[in-house]
Amino acid sequence: MEIVVELVVSGRKTAAMSSRRFVFLDPDGMSAGGWLYVVVEAKTGVFYQQQYGGTACRQGQVEGFLVPLFGPDELDALRELFEKDFCGAGTWNYAWPDDERERLREIIGAIRYWACDGTAEEPRPLRLDESRIREADEAWVPVITPDGPAVLVWFNSD
């Protein structure tokens, strides 16, 4: 069910607004490529869309809230793994051998997510969501944050 909200400001009606919003991350592929985000899955009405999978050009969508992350070394390591080692062709539904899974797990674990309870912030590591490892692909990796399940996204190389 889609809810439409009409807002009245100072006696004037504004345009009707759907309760669902779609945000396409880097829609024209022209960003500098230095960003790293996690979308924490939550019922927000905001859906983030992302092209991922290298030259496979898959389209992903996840509802939640976006958290910018800082991890330039980890971003470089992710890009090396997916673009160089996997040749940028995508790994969706890939049967990850133990050594490659461990490498991905280590890279993800080095990324810090600032958890906040409303009064204090604390950096916590991300964890690879092993239960969804077959969904892992370039620029789209399921992870666990202190706030729950999420998808780690970055600039897709295609």
Short mmCIF file of C-alpha atoms in Angstrom, two decimals:
data_model
loop_
_atom_site.label_atom_id
_atom_site.label_comp_id
_atom_site.label_asym_id
_atom_site.label_seq_id
_atom_site.Cartn_x
_atom_site.Cartn_y
_atom_site.Cartn_z
CA MET A 1 0.00 0.00 0.00
CA GLU A 2 1.37 3.38 -0.95
CA ILE A 3 0.50 6.40 1.17
CA VAL A 4 0.32 9.83 -0.40
CA VAL A 5 0.82 12.83 1.87
CA GLU A 6 -0.42 16.30 1.04
CA LEU A 7 1.24 19.06 3.06
CA VAL A 8 -0.41 22.38 3.83
CA VAL A 9 2.04 25.19 4.61
CA SER A 10 0.79 28.69 5.47
CA GLY A 11 -2.63 27.89 4.03
CA ARG A 12 -1.17 26.64 0.70
CA LYS A 13 -1.13 23.04 -0.46
CA THR A 14 2.21 21.73 -1.65
CA ALA A 15 2.63 18.99 -4.21
CA ALA A 16 1.39 15.58 -3.15
CA MET A 17 4.25 13.42 -1.93
CA SER A 18 4.39 9.66 -2.05
CA SER A 19 5.61 7.96 1.11
CA ARG A 20 8.16 6.06 -1.01
CA ARG A 21 11.30 7.73 -2.29
CA PHE A 22 13.97 6.33 -4.57
CA VAL A 23 17.57 7.51 -4.51
CA PHE A 24 19.90 6.24 -7.21
CA LEU A 25 23.50 6.35 -6.01
CA ASP A 26 25.75 7.88 -8.67
CA PRO A 27 23.08 7.82 -11.41
CA ASP A 28 25.32 9.05 -14.23
CA GLY A 29 28.47 7.20 -13.16
CA MET A 30 30.41 10.43 -13.05
CA SER A 31 31.41 10.55 -9.37
CA ALA A 32 35.07 10.58 -8.51
CA GLY A 33 34.65 7.06 -7.13
CA GLY A 34 36.01 7.72 -3.66
CA TRP A 35 32.81 7.06 -1.72
CA LEU A 36 31.90 4.17 0.53
CA TYR A 37 28.45 3.86 2.11
CA VAL A 38 26.39 1.35 3.98
CA VAL A 39 22.61 1.23 3.65
CA VAL A 40 21.17 -0.14 6.88
CA GLU A 41 17.97 -2.04 6.17
CA ALA A 42 14.96 -0.39 7.82
CA LYS A 43 11.36 0.54 6.96
CA THR A 44 12.04 4.18 6.02
CA GLY A 45 10.16 4.52 2.75
CA VAL A 46 13.50 5.46 1.11
CA PHE A 47 14.90 2.98 -1.37
CA TYR A 48 18.53 3.28 -2.47
CA GLN A 49 19.32 1.92 -5.90
CA GLN A 50 22.78 1.00 -7.08
CA GLN A 51 24.36 -0.44 -10.20
CA TYR A 52 26.78 -3.13 -9.09
CA GLY A 53 28.59 -6.22 -10.32
CA GLY A 54 31.22 -4.58 -12.51
CA THR A 55 30.56 -5.13 -16.21
CA ALA A 56 27.61 -7.42 -15.33
CA CYS A 57 25.73 -4.15 -14.56
CA ARG A 58 23.28 -5.57 -12.07
CA GLN A 59 20.73 -3.30 -10.40
CA GLY A 60 20.20 -3.48 -6.66
CA GLN A 61 17.69 -1.82 -4.38
CA VAL A 62 17.52 -1.72 -0.60
CA GLU A 63 15.19 0.17 1.73
CA GLY A 64 16.78 1.85 4.71
CA PHE A 65 19.04 4.69 5.72
CA LEU A 66 22.40 5.62 4.25
CA VAL A 67 25.51 6.01 6.41
CA PRO A 68 28.69 7.46 4.85
CA LEU A 69 31.83 5.58 5.88
CA PHE A 70 35.50 6.46 5.86
CA GLY A 71 37.89 3.72 4.82
CA PRO A 72 40.13 4.70 1.91
CA ASP A 73 42.50 1.75 2.41
CA GLU A 74 39.60 -0.68 2.68
CA LEU A 75 37.95 0.83 -0.40
CA ASP A 76 41.22 0.33 -2.30
CA ALA A 77 41.36 -3.29 -1.08
CA LEU A 78 37.75 -3.93 -2.14
CA ARG A 79 38.40 -2.45 -5.55
CA GLU A 80 41.55 -4.54 -5.97
CA LEU A 81 39.70 -7.71 -5.01
CA PHE A 82 36.72 -7.17 -7.30
CA GLU A 83 38.27 -5.22 -10.18
CA LYS A 84 41.70 -6.82 -10.42
CA ASP A 85 41.36 -10.31 -8.96
CA PHE A 86 37.84 -10.93 -10.31
CA CYS A 87 38.47 -8.80 -13.43
CA GLY A 88 35.44 -6.56 -12.78
CA ALA A 89 33.05 -9.12 -14.24
CA GLY A 90 30.92 -9.63 -11.13
CA THR A 91 30.70 -12.41 -8.58
CA TRP A 92 26.97 -12.71 -7.86
CA ASN A 93 26.07 -16.24 -6.75
CA TYR A 94 29.78 -17.07 -6.64
CA ALA A 95 30.92 -20.06 -4.56
CA TRP A 96 33.50 -18.21 -2.45
CA PRO A 97 36.54 -20.40 -1.65
CA ASP A 98 37.72 -20.16 1.96
CA ASP A 99 40.78 -18.00 1.22
CA GLU A 100 38.83 -15.42 -0.81
CA ARG A 101 35.99 -15.36 1.73
CA GLU A 102 38.52 -14.76 4.50
CA ARG A 103 40.11 -11.93 2.54
CA LEU A 104 36.69 -10.28 2.04
CA ARG A 105 35.86 -10.85 5.72
CA GLU A 106 39.11 -9.13 6.78
CA ILE A 107 38.56 -6.13 4.50
CA ILE A 108 34.99 -5.69 5.72
CA GLY A 109 36.07 -6.11 9.37
CA ALA A 110 38.57 -3.26 9.02
CA ILE A 111 35.81 -0.77 8.07
CA ARG A 112 34.53 1.21 11.04
CA TYR A 113 30.87 2.11 11.55
CA TRP A 114 30.19 4.79 14.15
CA ALA A 115 27.41 3.43 16.35
CA CYS A 116 25.46 5.98 18.37
CA ASP A 117 22.90 5.52 21.14
CA GLY A 118 21.89 9.19 21.11
CA THR A 119 24.43 10.27 23.69
CA ALA A 120 27.74 8.65 22.78
CA GLU A 121 29.40 7.44 19.59
CA GLU A 122 31.71 4.49 19.27
CA PRO A 123 33.48 3.01 16.22
CA ARG A 124 32.56 -0.62 15.64
CA PRO A 125 33.69 -2.99 12.89
CA LEU A 126 31.38 -4.13 10.12
CA ARG A 127 30.91 -7.87 9.70
CA LEU A 128 30.42 -9.79 6.48
CA ASP A 129 26.90 -11.26 6.46
CA GLU A 130 27.87 -14.87 5.87
CA SER A 131 24.22 -15.91 5.51
CA ARG A 132 23.98 -13.76 2.34
CA ILE A 133 27.50 -14.32 0.95
CA ARG A 134 26.11 -15.47 -2.41
CA GLU A 135 24.70 -11.96 -2.93
CA ALA A 136 28.16 -10.41 -2.52
CA ASP A 137 29.40 -8.70 -5.65
CA GLU A 138 31.46 -5.71 -6.71
CA ALA A 139 29.99 -2.59 -5.05
CA TRP A 140 27.27 -4.61 -3.24
CA VAL A 141 28.27 -6.65 -0.18
CA PRO A 142 25.81 -7.75 2.54
CA VAL A 143 27.12 -6.82 5.97
CA ILE A 144 26.02 -6.62 9.59
CA THR A 145 26.26 -3.27 11.40
CA PRO A 146 25.57 -2.45 15.05
CA ASP A 147 22.20 -1.18 13.75
CA GLY A 148 21.36 -4.40 11.90
CA PRO A 149 21.67 -5.95 8.43
CA ALA A 150 22.94 -3.68 5.68
CA VAL A 151 24.52 -3.53 2.25
CA LEU A 152 27.97 -2.03 1.75
CA VAL A 153 28.11 -0.06 -1.52
CA TRP A 154 30.74 1.90 -3.43
CA PHE A 155 31.42 3.14 -6.96
CA ASN A 156 30.87 0.35 -9.51
CA SER A 157 33.82 0.00 -11.92
CA ASP A 158 32.05 -0.68 -15.19
#
